[in-house]
Short mmCIF file of C-alpha atoms in Angstrom, two decimals:
data_model
loop_
_atom_site.label_atom_id
_atom_site.label_comp_id
_atom_site.label_asym_id
_atom_site.label_seq_id
_atom_site.Cartn_x
_atom_site.Cartn_y
_atom_site.Cartn_z
CA UNK A 1 25.48 -13.23 1.60
CA UNK A 2 28.21 -12.08 -0.66
CA UNK A 3 29.62 -15.50 -0.99
CA UNK A 4 26.34 -17.34 -1.59
CA UNK A 5 25.38 -14.67 -4.37
CA UNK A 6 28.84 -14.89 -6.00
CA UNK A 7 28.87 -18.65 -5.84
CA UNK A 8 25.47 -18.78 -7.44
CA UNK A 9 26.45 -16.49 -10.36
CA UNK A 10 29.99 -17.69 -10.89
CA UNK A 11 28.99 -20.77 -13.03
CA UNK A 12 26.37 -18.87 -14.82
CA UNK A 13 28.75 -16.03 -15.81
CA UNK A 14 31.06 -18.71 -17.62
CA UNK A 15 28.04 -19.79 -19.72
CA UNK A 16 26.71 -16.34 -20.38
CA UNK A 17 23.49 -16.46 -18.20
CA UNK A 18 22.48 -16.81 -14.66
CA UNK A 19 21.12 -20.06 -13.31
CA UNK A 20 17.82 -18.53 -12.57
CA UNK A 21 17.28 -17.65 -16.14
CA UNK A 22 17.71 -21.34 -17.36
CA UNK A 23 13.93 -22.05 -17.03
CA UNK A 24 13.13 -19.76 -20.06
CA UNK A 25 9.80 -18.10 -20.69
CA UNK A 26 6.98 -19.78 -22.65
CA UNK A 27 4.04 -18.10 -24.27
CA UNK A 28 1.80 -20.42 -21.99
CA UNK A 29 3.46 -19.06 -18.86
CA UNK A 30 1.35 -15.97 -19.18
CA UNK A 31 -1.74 -17.89 -18.46
CA UNK A 32 -1.04 -18.34 -14.74
CA UNK A 33 -0.60 -14.39 -14.11
CA UNK A 34 -3.59 -13.57 -16.43
CA UNK A 35 -5.91 -16.01 -14.56
CA UNK A 36 -4.63 -14.80 -11.09
CA UNK A 37 -5.02 -11.09 -12.12
CA UNK A 38 -8.53 -11.75 -13.59
CA UNK A 39 -9.73 -13.60 -10.51
CA UNK A 40 -8.23 -10.80 -8.28
CA UNK A 41 -10.34 -8.05 -10.17
CA UNK A 42 -13.53 -10.07 -9.95
CA UNK A 43 -12.99 -10.84 -6.17
CA UNK A 44 -12.46 -7.05 -5.67
CA UNK A 45 -15.71 -6.14 -7.49
CA UNK A 46 -17.62 -8.85 -5.65
CA UNK A 47 -16.19 -8.56 -2.11
CA UNK A 48 -15.22 -4.98 -1.79
CA UNK A 49 -18.38 -3.14 -2.82
CA UNK A 50 -17.93 -0.31 -5.46
CA UNK A 51 -20.33 1.71 -3.41
CA UNK A 52 -18.37 1.53 -0.16
CA UNK A 53 -17.67 5.23 -0.28
CA UNK A 54 -14.26 6.94 -0.01
CA UNK A 55 -12.10 6.86 3.26
CA UNK A 56 -10.36 9.87 4.99
CA UNK A 57 -7.11 9.56 3.08
CA UNK A 58 -8.79 8.78 -0.22
CA UNK A 59 -10.76 12.00 0.06
CA UNK A 60 -7.57 13.84 0.34
CA UNK A 61 -5.92 12.29 -2.70
CA UNK A 62 -9.13 12.48 -4.84
CA UNK A 63 -9.92 15.96 -3.91
CA UNK A 64 -6.62 17.23 -5.42
CA UNK A 65 -7.93 16.47 -8.90
CA UNK A 66 -11.69 16.52 -8.44
CA UNK A 67 -13.79 18.97 -10.26
CA UNK A 68 -16.65 18.68 -7.80
CA UNK A 69 -14.92 19.59 -4.32
CA UNK A 70 -12.11 21.74 -3.14
CA UNK A 71 -8.77 20.29 -2.53
CA UNK A 72 -8.06 19.24 1.04
CA UNK A 73 -4.98 20.19 2.92
CA UNK A 74 -2.04 17.97 1.52
CA UNK A 75 0.31 17.24 4.27
CA UNK A 76 4.04 16.63 4.13
CA UNK A 77 4.17 12.72 3.97
CA UNK A 78 1.84 12.52 1.09
CA UNK A 79 2.83 12.15 -2.66
CA UNK A 80 0.80 12.99 -5.72
CA UNK A 81 1.08 9.70 -7.26
CA UNK A 82 -2.44 8.52 -6.19
CA UNK A 83 -4.06 11.75 -7.21
CA UNK A 84 -2.51 11.37 -10.75
CA UNK A 85 -3.61 7.72 -10.74
CA UNK A 86 -7.33 8.60 -10.20
CA UNK A 87 -7.36 11.70 -12.26
CA UNK A 88 -8.69 10.04 -15.52
CA UNK A 89 -11.94 9.34 -13.53
CA UNK A 90 -12.02 11.76 -10.67
CA UNK A 91 -11.46 14.76 -12.76
CA UNK A 92 -14.77 14.54 -14.45
CA UNK A 93 -16.94 12.11 -12.42
CA UNK A 94 -17.92 12.14 -8.78
CA UNK A 95 -19.18 8.50 -9.03
CA UNK A 96 -17.43 6.55 -6.13
CA UNK A 97 -18.65 3.21 -7.81
CA UNK A 98 -17.13 4.13 -11.07
CA UNK A 99 -13.82 5.04 -9.53
CA UNK A 100 -13.78 1.85 -7.54
CA UNK A 101 -14.38 -0.33 -10.83
CA UNK A 102 -11.69 1.63 -12.50
CA UNK A 103 -9.21 1.00 -9.75
CA UNK A 104 -10.15 -2.71 -9.36
CA UNK A 105 -9.50 -3.14 -13.21
CA UNK A 106 -6.14 -1.17 -12.97
CA UNK A 107 -5.01 -3.08 -9.80
CA UNK A 108 -5.60 -6.45 -11.67
CA UNK A 109 -3.66 -5.21 -14.70
CA UNK A 110 -0.88 -4.09 -12.32
CA UNK A 111 -0.70 -7.55 -10.45
CA UNK A 112 -0.54 -9.27 -14.07
CA UNK A 113 2.37 -6.97 -15.14
CA UNK A 114 4.28 -7.53 -11.80
CA UNK A 115 3.90 -11.36 -12.13
CA UNK A 116 4.88 -11.26 -15.66
CA UNK A 117 8.22 -9.72 -14.63
CA UNK A 118 9.17 -12.89 -13.05
CA UNK A 119 8.79 -15.10 -16.14
CA UNK A 120 11.84 -17.37 -16.52
CA UNK A 121 12.98 -16.90 -12.95
CA UNK A 122 10.59 -19.42 -11.48
CA UNK A 123 8.33 -22.12 -12.79
CA UNK A 124 4.96 -20.67 -14.01
CA UNK A 125 3.06 -22.53 -11.26
CA UNK A 126 5.24 -21.03 -8.64
CA UNK A 127 4.59 -17.52 -9.89
CA UNK A 128 0.91 -18.25 -10.32
CA UNK A 129 0.83 -19.62 -6.82
CA UNK A 130 2.65 -16.61 -5.34
CA UNK A 131 0.26 -14.19 -7.13
CA UNK A 132 -2.78 -16.12 -5.74
CA UNK A 133 -1.37 -15.92 -2.20
CA UNK A 134 -0.88 -12.11 -2.34
CA UNK A 135 -4.09 -11.63 -4.09
CA UNK A 136 -6.19 -13.46 -1.46
CA UNK A 137 -4.84 -11.57 1.52
CA UNK A 138 -7.73 -9.50 2.95
CA UNK A 139 -5.51 -6.41 3.06
CA UNK A 140 -4.63 -6.81 -0.74
CA UNK A 141 -8.34 -7.29 -1.75
CA UNK A 142 -9.40 -4.38 0.58
CA UNK A 143 -6.88 -1.86 -0.70
CA UNK A 144 -6.65 -2.98 -4.32
CA UNK A 145 -9.63 -0.90 -5.35
CA UNK A 146 -8.90 1.99 -3.00
CA UNK A 147 -7.19 5.37 -3.85
CA UNK A 148 -4.28 4.63 -1.62
CA UNK A 149 -0.58 4.40 -2.39
CA UNK A 150 0.48 1.18 -0.62
CA UNK A 151 -0.77 -1.39 -2.99
CA UNK A 152 1.01 0.33 -5.87
CA UNK A 153 4.23 0.38 -3.97
CA UNK A 154 3.83 -3.45 -3.37
CA UNK A 155 3.29 -3.89 -7.20
CA UNK A 156 6.29 -1.62 -8.11
CA UNK A 157 8.46 -3.61 -5.61
CA UNK A 158 7.35 -7.09 -6.91
CA UNK A 159 7.90 -6.16 -10.50
CA UNK A 160 11.09 -4.10 -9.78
CA UNK A 161 12.84 -6.89 -8.12
CA UNK A 162 11.80 -9.49 -10.92
CA UNK A 163 13.09 -7.15 -13.59
CA UNK A 164 16.19 -6.50 -11.67
CA UNK A 165 17.02 -10.37 -11.63
CA UNK A 166 16.21 -10.62 -15.27
CA UNK A 167 18.45 -7.66 -16.27
CA UNK A 168 21.21 -9.11 -13.98
CA UNK A 169 20.96 -12.51 -15.78
CA UNK A 170 20.99 -11.02 -19.19
CA UNK A 171 22.61 -7.42 -19.63
CA UNK A 172 21.19 -7.34 -23.12
CA UNK A 173 17.57 -7.50 -22.02
CA UNK A 174 16.55 -3.96 -22.58
CA UNK A 175 12.97 -4.65 -21.71
CA UNK A 176 14.08 -5.69 -18.21
CA UNK A 177 16.10 -2.45 -17.79
CA UNK A 178 13.15 -0.33 -18.67
CA UNK A 179 11.00 -2.50 -16.25
CA UNK A 180 13.42 -1.65 -13.46
CA UNK A 181 13.27 2.00 -14.07
CA UNK A 182 9.54 2.12 -14.42
CA UNK A 183 8.84 -0.05 -11.30
CA UNK A 184 11.20 2.14 -9.31
CA UNK A 185 9.63 5.20 -10.55
CA UNK A 186 6.21 3.89 -9.64
CA UNK A 187 7.21 3.25 -6.07
CA UNK A 188 8.80 6.73 -5.71
CA UNK A 189 5.80 8.34 -7.34
CA UNK A 190 3.44 6.85 -4.70
CA UNK A 191 5.71 6.96 -1.66
CA UNK A 192 9.46 8.18 -2.16
CA UNK A 193 10.56 6.93 1.28
CA UNK A 194 9.19 3.50 0.71
CA UNK A 195 10.85 3.28 -2.68
CA UNK A 196 14.30 4.03 -0.97
CA UNK A 197 13.70 1.37 1.66
CA UNK A 198 12.75 -1.28 -0.91
CA UNK A 199 15.57 -0.66 -3.29
CA UNK A 200 18.49 -0.58 -0.62
CA UNK A 201 19.39 -4.11 -1.18
CA UNK A 202 19.38 -3.72 -4.91
CA UNK A 203 21.76 -0.74 -4.63
CA UNK A 204 23.94 -2.75 -2.04
CA UNK A 205 24.51 -5.75 -4.40
CA UNK A 206 25.19 -3.52 -7.46
CA UNK A 207 27.81 -1.55 -5.35
CA UNK A 208 29.38 -4.08 -3.13
CA UNK A 209 29.59 -7.26 -5.30
CA UNK A 210 31.94 -6.73 -8.30
CA UNK A 211 30.27 -9.62 -10.25
CA UNK A 212 26.86 -7.97 -9.87
CA UNK A 213 27.95 -4.60 -11.20
CA UNK A 214 26.02 -3.32 -14.15
CA UNK A 215 26.35 0.20 -14.93
CA UNK A 216 23.05 0.40 -16.89
CA UNK A 217 21.22 -1.41 -14.30
CA UNK A 218 22.45 0.99 -11.64
CA UNK A 219 21.51 3.89 -13.83
CA UNK A 220 17.91 2.47 -14.32
CA UNK A 221 17.43 2.42 -10.43
CA UNK A 222 18.81 5.87 -10.12
CA UNK A 223 16.72 7.33 -12.92
CA UNK A 224 13.58 5.59 -11.67
CA UNK A 225 14.02 7.00 -8.19
CA UNK A 226 14.85 10.40 -9.39
CA UNK A 227 12.09 10.67 -11.89
CA UNK A 228 9.44 9.26 -9.60
CA UNK A 229 10.35 11.49 -6.48
CA UNK A 230 11.24 14.70 -8.46
CA UNK A 231 7.77 16.27 -8.02
CA UNK A 232 7.82 15.46 -4.25
CA UNK A 233 11.23 16.97 -3.92
CA UNK A 234 10.42 20.08 -5.90
CA UNK A 235 7.12 20.48 -3.75
CA UNK A 236 9.25 20.21 -0.61
CA UNK A 237 11.26 23.31 -1.66
CA UNK A 238 8.23 25.18 -2.93
CA UNK A 239 5.81 24.47 -0.11
CA UNK A 240 7.64 23.13 2.89
CA UNK A 241 10.92 25.21 3.00
CA UNK A 242 13.18 22.35 1.77
CA UNK A 243 13.63 18.71 1.69
CA UNK A 244 14.95 18.27 5.22
CA UNK A 245 12.09 20.54 6.51
CA UNK A 246 9.61 18.19 4.74
CA UNK A 247 11.07 15.11 6.00
CA UNK A 248 11.07 16.48 9.54
CA UNK A 249 7.34 17.56 9.09
CA UNK A 250 6.63 14.06 7.74
CA UNK A 251 8.29 12.56 10.87
CA UNK A 252 6.35 14.75 13.17
CA UNK A 253 2.94 13.89 11.64
CA UNK A 254 3.91 10.09 11.91
CA UNK A 255 4.57 10.55 15.56
CA UNK A 256 8.49 11.07 15.19
CA UNK A 257 10.31 8.21 13.36
CA UNK A 258 12.89 6.47 15.48
CA UNK A 259 13.39 3.09 17.29
CA UNK A 260 9.91 2.03 18.13
CA UNK A 261 8.84 -1.53 18.09
CA UNK A 262 5.39 -1.72 16.31
CA UNK A 263 5.00 -5.51 15.83
CA UNK A 264 2.17 -5.85 18.45
CA UNK A 265 0.50 -2.82 16.85
CA UNK A 266 0.50 -4.56 13.49
CA UNK A 267 -0.75 -7.62 15.02
CA UNK A 268 -3.75 -5.64 16.35
CA UNK A 269 -4.62 -4.58 12.95
CA UNK A 270 -4.94 -8.14 11.41
CA UNK A 271 -8.58 -8.43 12.67
CA UNK A 272 -9.63 -5.83 10.09
CA UNK A 273 -8.53 -2.38 11.55
CA UNK A 274 -7.71 0.09 8.92
CA UNK A 275 -5.84 2.21 11.35
CA UNK A 276 -4.54 1.65 14.86
CA UNK A 277 -3.56 5.02 16.25
CA UNK A 278 -3.34 5.11 19.31
CA UNK A 279 -2.95 1.42 19.19
CA UNK A 280 -4.60 -0.23 22.02
CA UNK A 281 -6.93 -3.15 22.60
CA UNK A 282 -6.40 -6.91 22.47
CA UNK A 283 -4.57 -8.92 19.88
CA UNK A 284 -6.91 -10.90 17.52
CA UNK A 285 -7.57 -14.60 18.09
CA UNK A 286 -4.89 -16.91 17.09
CA UNK A 287 -6.57 -18.30 13.96
CA UNK A 288 -6.74 -14.75 12.62
CA UNK A 289 -2.96 -13.90 13.22
CA UNK A 290 -1.31 -17.38 12.73
CA UNK A 291 -0.80 -16.74 9.04
CA UNK A 292 1.44 -13.74 9.92
CA UNK A 293 3.99 -15.99 11.55
CA UNK A 294 3.74 -18.82 9.06
CA UNK A 295 4.42 -16.61 6.10
CA UNK A 296 8.17 -15.64 7.01
CA UNK A 297 8.61 -19.25 8.20
CA UNK A 298 7.66 -20.59 4.71
CA UNK A 299 9.82 -17.90 3.11
CA UNK A 300 12.83 -19.18 5.14
CA UNK A 301 11.92 -22.68 3.90
CA UNK A 302 11.83 -21.28 0.31
CA UNK A 303 15.31 -19.87 0.81
CA UNK A 304 16.61 -23.37 1.98
CA UNK A 305 15.15 -24.95 -1.10
CA UNK A 306 16.68 -22.32 -3.31
CA UNK A 307 20.22 -22.83 -1.73
CA UNK A 308 19.97 -26.53 -2.17
CA UNK A 309 18.90 -26.08 -5.74
CA UNK A 310 21.86 -23.56 -6.31
CA UNK A 311 19.53 -20.69 -7.36
CA UNK A 312 19.96 -18.58 -4.23
CA UNK A 313 19.97 -15.18 -5.68
CA UNK A 314 16.39 -15.39 -7.08
CA UNK A 315 15.04 -16.05 -3.66
CA UNK A 316 17.46 -14.14 -1.30
CA UNK A 317 17.21 -10.89 -3.00
CA UNK A 318 13.26 -10.53 -2.77
CA UNK A 319 13.58 -11.65 0.86
CA UNK A 320 16.12 -8.99 1.49
CA UNK A 321 14.03 -6.39 0.01
CA UNK A 322 11.01 -7.44 1.91
CA UNK A 323 13.10 -7.14 5.07
CA UNK A 324 14.07 -3.51 4.38
CA UNK A 325 10.59 -2.70 3.27
CA UNK A 326 9.10 -3.94 6.59
CA UNK A 327 11.86 -2.31 8.94
CA UNK A 328 10.38 1.24 9.13
CA UNK A 329 6.79 -0.01 9.76
CA UNK A 330 7.79 -2.71 12.23
CA UNK A 331 10.44 -0.92 14.19
CA UNK A 332 10.38 2.83 13.58
CA UNK A 333 6.87 4.11 13.82
CA UNK A 334 4.52 4.43 16.78
CA UNK A 335 1.32 3.35 15.15
CA UNK A 336 0.10 0.64 12.53
CA UNK A 337 -2.00 0.20 9.63
CA UNK A 338 -2.21 -3.13 7.71
CA UNK A 339 -1.65 -1.47 4.46
CA UNK A 340 1.96 -0.40 5.35
CA UNK A 341 3.17 -4.03 4.98
CA UNK A 342 1.69 -4.64 1.55
CA UNK A 343 5.22 -4.44 0.00
CA UNK A 344 6.49 -6.75 2.57
CA UNK A 345 3.91 -9.32 1.70
CA UNK A 346 4.29 -8.99 -2.01
CA UNK A 347 7.98 -9.67 -1.83
CA UNK A 348 7.52 -12.78 0.40
CA UNK A 349 4.95 -14.55 -1.70
CA UNK A 350 6.83 -16.14 -4.42
CA UNK A 351 9.52 -17.72 -2.17
CA UNK A 352 6.50 -19.03 -0.01
CA UNK A 353 4.88 -20.39 -3.03
CA UNK A 354 8.14 -22.04 -4.10
CA UNK A 355 8.34 -23.71 -0.59
CA UNK A 356 4.73 -24.94 -0.60
CA UNK A 357 5.13 -26.54 -4.06
CA UNK A 358 8.37 -28.18 -3.00
CA UNK A 359 6.83 -29.51 0.08
CA UNK A 360 4.16 -31.22 -1.97
CA UNK A 361 6.12 -32.36 -5.03
CA UNK A 362 9.56 -33.22 -3.48
CA UNK A 363 8.16 -35.47 -0.65
CA UNK A 364 8.77 -39.14 -0.70
CA UNK A 365 6.11 -40.68 -3.10
CA UNK A 366 4.28 -42.39 -0.20
CA UNK A 367 4.08 -39.03 1.66
CA UNK A 368 3.10 -36.85 -1.17
CA UNK A 369 -0.64 -37.50 -0.70
CA UNK A 370 -0.34 -36.54 2.96
CA UNK A 371 1.79 -33.50 2.24
CA UNK A 372 -0.75 -32.29 -0.33
CA UNK A 373 -3.80 -32.81 1.95
CA UNK A 374 -1.98 -30.97 4.78
CA UNK A 375 -1.18 -28.04 2.52
CA UNK A 376 -4.52 -27.97 1.06
CA UNK A 377 -6.15 -27.81 4.55
CA UNK A 378 -3.78 -25.09 5.66
CA UNK A 379 -4.72 -23.02 2.68
CA UNK A 380 -8.40 -23.59 3.03
CA UNK A 381 -8.28 -22.45 6.58
CA UNK A 382 -6.07 -19.46 5.62
CA UNK A 383 -8.56 -18.46 2.89
CA UNK A 384 -11.55 -18.79 5.33
CA UNK A 385 -9.73 -16.41 7.86
CA UNK A 386 -8.89 -13.89 5.07
CA UNK A 387 -12.37 -13.67 3.66
CA UNK A 388 -13.86 -13.41 7.04
CA UNK A 389 -11.74 -10.63 8.09
CA UNK A 390 -12.35 -8.88 4.73
CA UNK A 391 -16.13 -9.12 5.10
CA UNK A 392 -15.87 -7.46 8.56
CA UNK A 393 -13.60 -4.65 7.44
CA UNK A 394 -15.81 -3.84 4.37
CA UNK A 395 -19.06 -3.85 6.62
CA UNK A 396 -17.56 -1.60 9.17
CA UNK A 397 -15.88 0.76 6.65
CA UNK A 398 -19.01 0.92 4.58
CA UNK A 399 -21.08 1.93 7.76
CA UNK A 400 -18.78 4.54 8.77
CA UNK A 401 -18.71 6.20 5.23
CA UNK A 402 -22.48 6.04 5.18
CA UNK A 403 -22.60 8.07 8.39
CA UNK A 404 -20.21 10.71 6.73
CA UNK A 405 -22.74 10.77 3.87
CA UNK A 406 -25.65 11.13 6.24
CA UNK A 407 -23.79 14.16 8.03
CA UNK A 408 -23.11 15.75 4.71
CA UNK A 409 -26.75 15.54 3.69
CA UNK A 410 -27.80 16.98 7.08
CA UNK A 411 -25.44 19.86 6.62
CA UNK A 412 -27.02 20.57 3.33
CA UNK A 413 -30.35 20.48 4.91
CA UNK A 414 -29.28 23.02 7.37
CA UNK A 415 -28.02 25.39 4.75
CA UNK A 416 -24.33 24.48 4.73
CA UNK A 417 -23.97 24.09 0.83
CA UNK A 418 -21.23 24.80 -1.49
CA UNK A 419 -19.43 27.15 -1.33
CA UNK A 420 -19.05 26.29 2.33
CA UNK A 421 -16.40 25.78 5.07
CA UNK A 422 -16.03 22.99 7.59
CA UNK A 423 -13.67 22.70 10.52
CA UNK A 424 -13.21 20.34 13.38
CA UNK A 425 -13.50 16.51 14.00
CA UNK A 426 -13.78 14.56 10.84
CA UNK A 427 -14.08 17.84 8.84
CA UNK A 428 -11.74 16.49 5.97
CA UNK A 429 -13.87 13.58 4.88
CA UNK A 430 -17.22 15.01 5.51
CA UNK A 431 -16.24 18.25 3.67
CA UNK A 432 -15.47 16.07 0.71
CA UNK A 433 -18.86 14.41 0.88
CA UNK A 434 -20.62 17.82 1.31
CA UNK A 435 -18.63 19.71 -1.34
CA UNK A 436 -17.17 22.08 1.02
CA UNK A 437 -13.63 23.22 1.99
CA UNK A 438 -12.02 21.75 5.10
CA UNK A 439 -9.84 23.82 7.30
CA UNK A 440 -8.29 23.32 10.72
CA UNK A 441 -6.83 25.96 13.21
CA UNK A 442 -4.40 23.25 14.87
CA UNK A 443 -2.92 19.94 14.48
CA UNK A 444 -1.07 18.38 11.58
CA UNK A 445 -3.56 19.88 9.06
CA UNK A 446 -3.55 23.51 10.39
CA UNK A 447 -4.17 25.85 7.45
CA UNK A 448 -6.25 28.62 8.91
CA UNK A 449 -6.78 30.93 11.90
CA UNK A 450 -9.83 31.23 13.97
CA UNK A 451 -10.17 34.93 12.95
CA UNK A 452 -10.22 33.76 9.21
CA UNK A 453 -12.99 31.35 9.95
CA UNK A 454 -15.12 33.87 11.85
CA UNK A 455 -14.58 36.28 8.84
CA UNK A 456 -15.51 33.50 6.40
CA UNK A 457 -18.88 32.80 8.34
CA UNK A 458 -20.02 36.28 7.43
CA UNK A 459 -19.98 35.56 3.75
CA UNK A 460 -20.23 31.71 3.41
CA UNK A 461 -22.00 29.00 5.21
CA UNK A 462 -19.71 27.66 7.97
CA UNK A 463 -20.01 24.64 10.39
CA UNK A 464 -17.79 23.28 13.28
CA UNK A 465 -17.90 19.65 13.94
CA UNK A 466 -17.35 18.01 17.37
CA UNK A 467 -17.98 14.83 19.30
CA UNK A 468 -20.73 14.95 21.83
CA UNK A 469 -18.12 15.06 24.52
CA UNK A 470 -15.94 17.39 22.69
CA UNK A 471 -15.80 21.24 23.23
CA UNK A 472 -16.60 23.50 20.33
CA UNK A 473 -14.07 26.04 19.34
CA UNK A 474 -14.60 29.30 21.16
CA UNK A 475 -15.81 31.18 18.15
CA UNK A 476 -18.61 28.46 17.57
CA UNK A 477 -19.82 28.05 21.15
CA UNK A 478 -23.00 30.29 20.44
CA UNK A 479 -23.63 28.78 17.08
CA UNK A 480 -26.80 26.53 16.68
CA UNK A 481 -26.30 22.94 17.47
CA UNK A 482 -27.57 19.75 15.82
CA UNK A 483 -26.68 16.09 16.52
CA UNK A 484 -26.35 13.48 13.53
CA UNK A 485 -24.52 10.28 13.24
CA UNK A 486 -22.54 10.59 16.50
CA UNK A 487 -21.47 14.18 15.84
CA UNK A 488 -22.50 17.75 17.00
CA UNK A 489 -22.85 20.26 14.13
CA UNK A 490 -22.35 23.90 15.22
CA UNK A 491 -23.86 25.94 12.36
CA UNK A 492 -22.93 29.60 11.85
CA UNK A 493 -25.90 32.00 11.88
CA UNK A 494 -25.37 32.95 8.26
CA UNK A 495 -25.81 29.48 7.07
CA UNK A 496 -29.58 29.59 8.15
#
């Protein structure tokens, strides 16, 4: 790796710029990122309904800044980035539809800025095609308008590597330095540990390769990480007893991080499952998962194309960052969610787009129509699968969120109205919908004792939620029971 990178840069340094910067940005190059970002925003609004309702994790993040419901328990792995991101809307409005529209517009702008960071490193059509590939993945469309951190880590990763390559090519490019710092801060702001994994190759080349050393670039990376993760680290000492304690707690909540191959778990999520924990069941049909294997193969083709064209660094570095971004979620965790790999996909798409365009344009003239038809058919099938899975995921998610809203409405009818307290199964999201405070006496979200709940029931409406086969807490076994949306509601006497 070192020899390849140095060989790529050596001729460039003699001429004052890297080979990847030879293309040079043009004003018209912005048309591709702008068109992709606009289409991405419109697709979110059309396919991921603004009225879908908020999911479990979303209610936790939004409740931290909402003026309409108490803040839910904030566990060790979470960071405050998403809460601050949604604060301009959630702090004064309880409209989920308005929040979805705001996030769709913001995610489209983020994609535009991330693709813009790659201007001059690849032809505009490659950048546009890469952005389109990322924007049409079902998982990207599904999570773009959601109050979740993973999409924003992906955007920060894509922009950060692009700015890094530009700053490396031109040490006088101050805008690229600022872009590196801001992108790294965005990742750390959303998920500090993910930011560390993504930036490992960037630090490695700066430290290990003399010809890549740029003090200001190293400083930009460090300042971005520190500024983005500062609040999370301070909160670790204030609320968790220290940084190591918070990391230990986060590891425990995630099932204990260590060697654990989760590749099959991730495959099981490709059919539209938002969370696979515990991860059981069959792997989706081949047409649904084939793209997952084709993507890294095409990225490898893109690397071969780059090596032959003597512009290795611009392709090898995002592939290295994609690899480190995927390691913890493919080999170190005992469950899976498709959103975890969004940074991995974002860093692969430009090398993949480069490979696809090369396959079409570099073929022998007589074979170009055949190559173009094959690529077009492959992309058409891929898009069909992505949109089919997206429709399934949106429909299933919307139905479950409506059940939570029905349960909240039934709780109100039974007298459990704000200020109120909920505990038990699905208490966190349903409490958000009902405007109640959620509490738990055990598990990762434990924040109260049974005696405190009994005491609260004497002055507040309180309910305990269980599944029909579940057992109510001892303090709620004599409470009045009601069934709604597959749940048993145990209502404290004072609420009636």
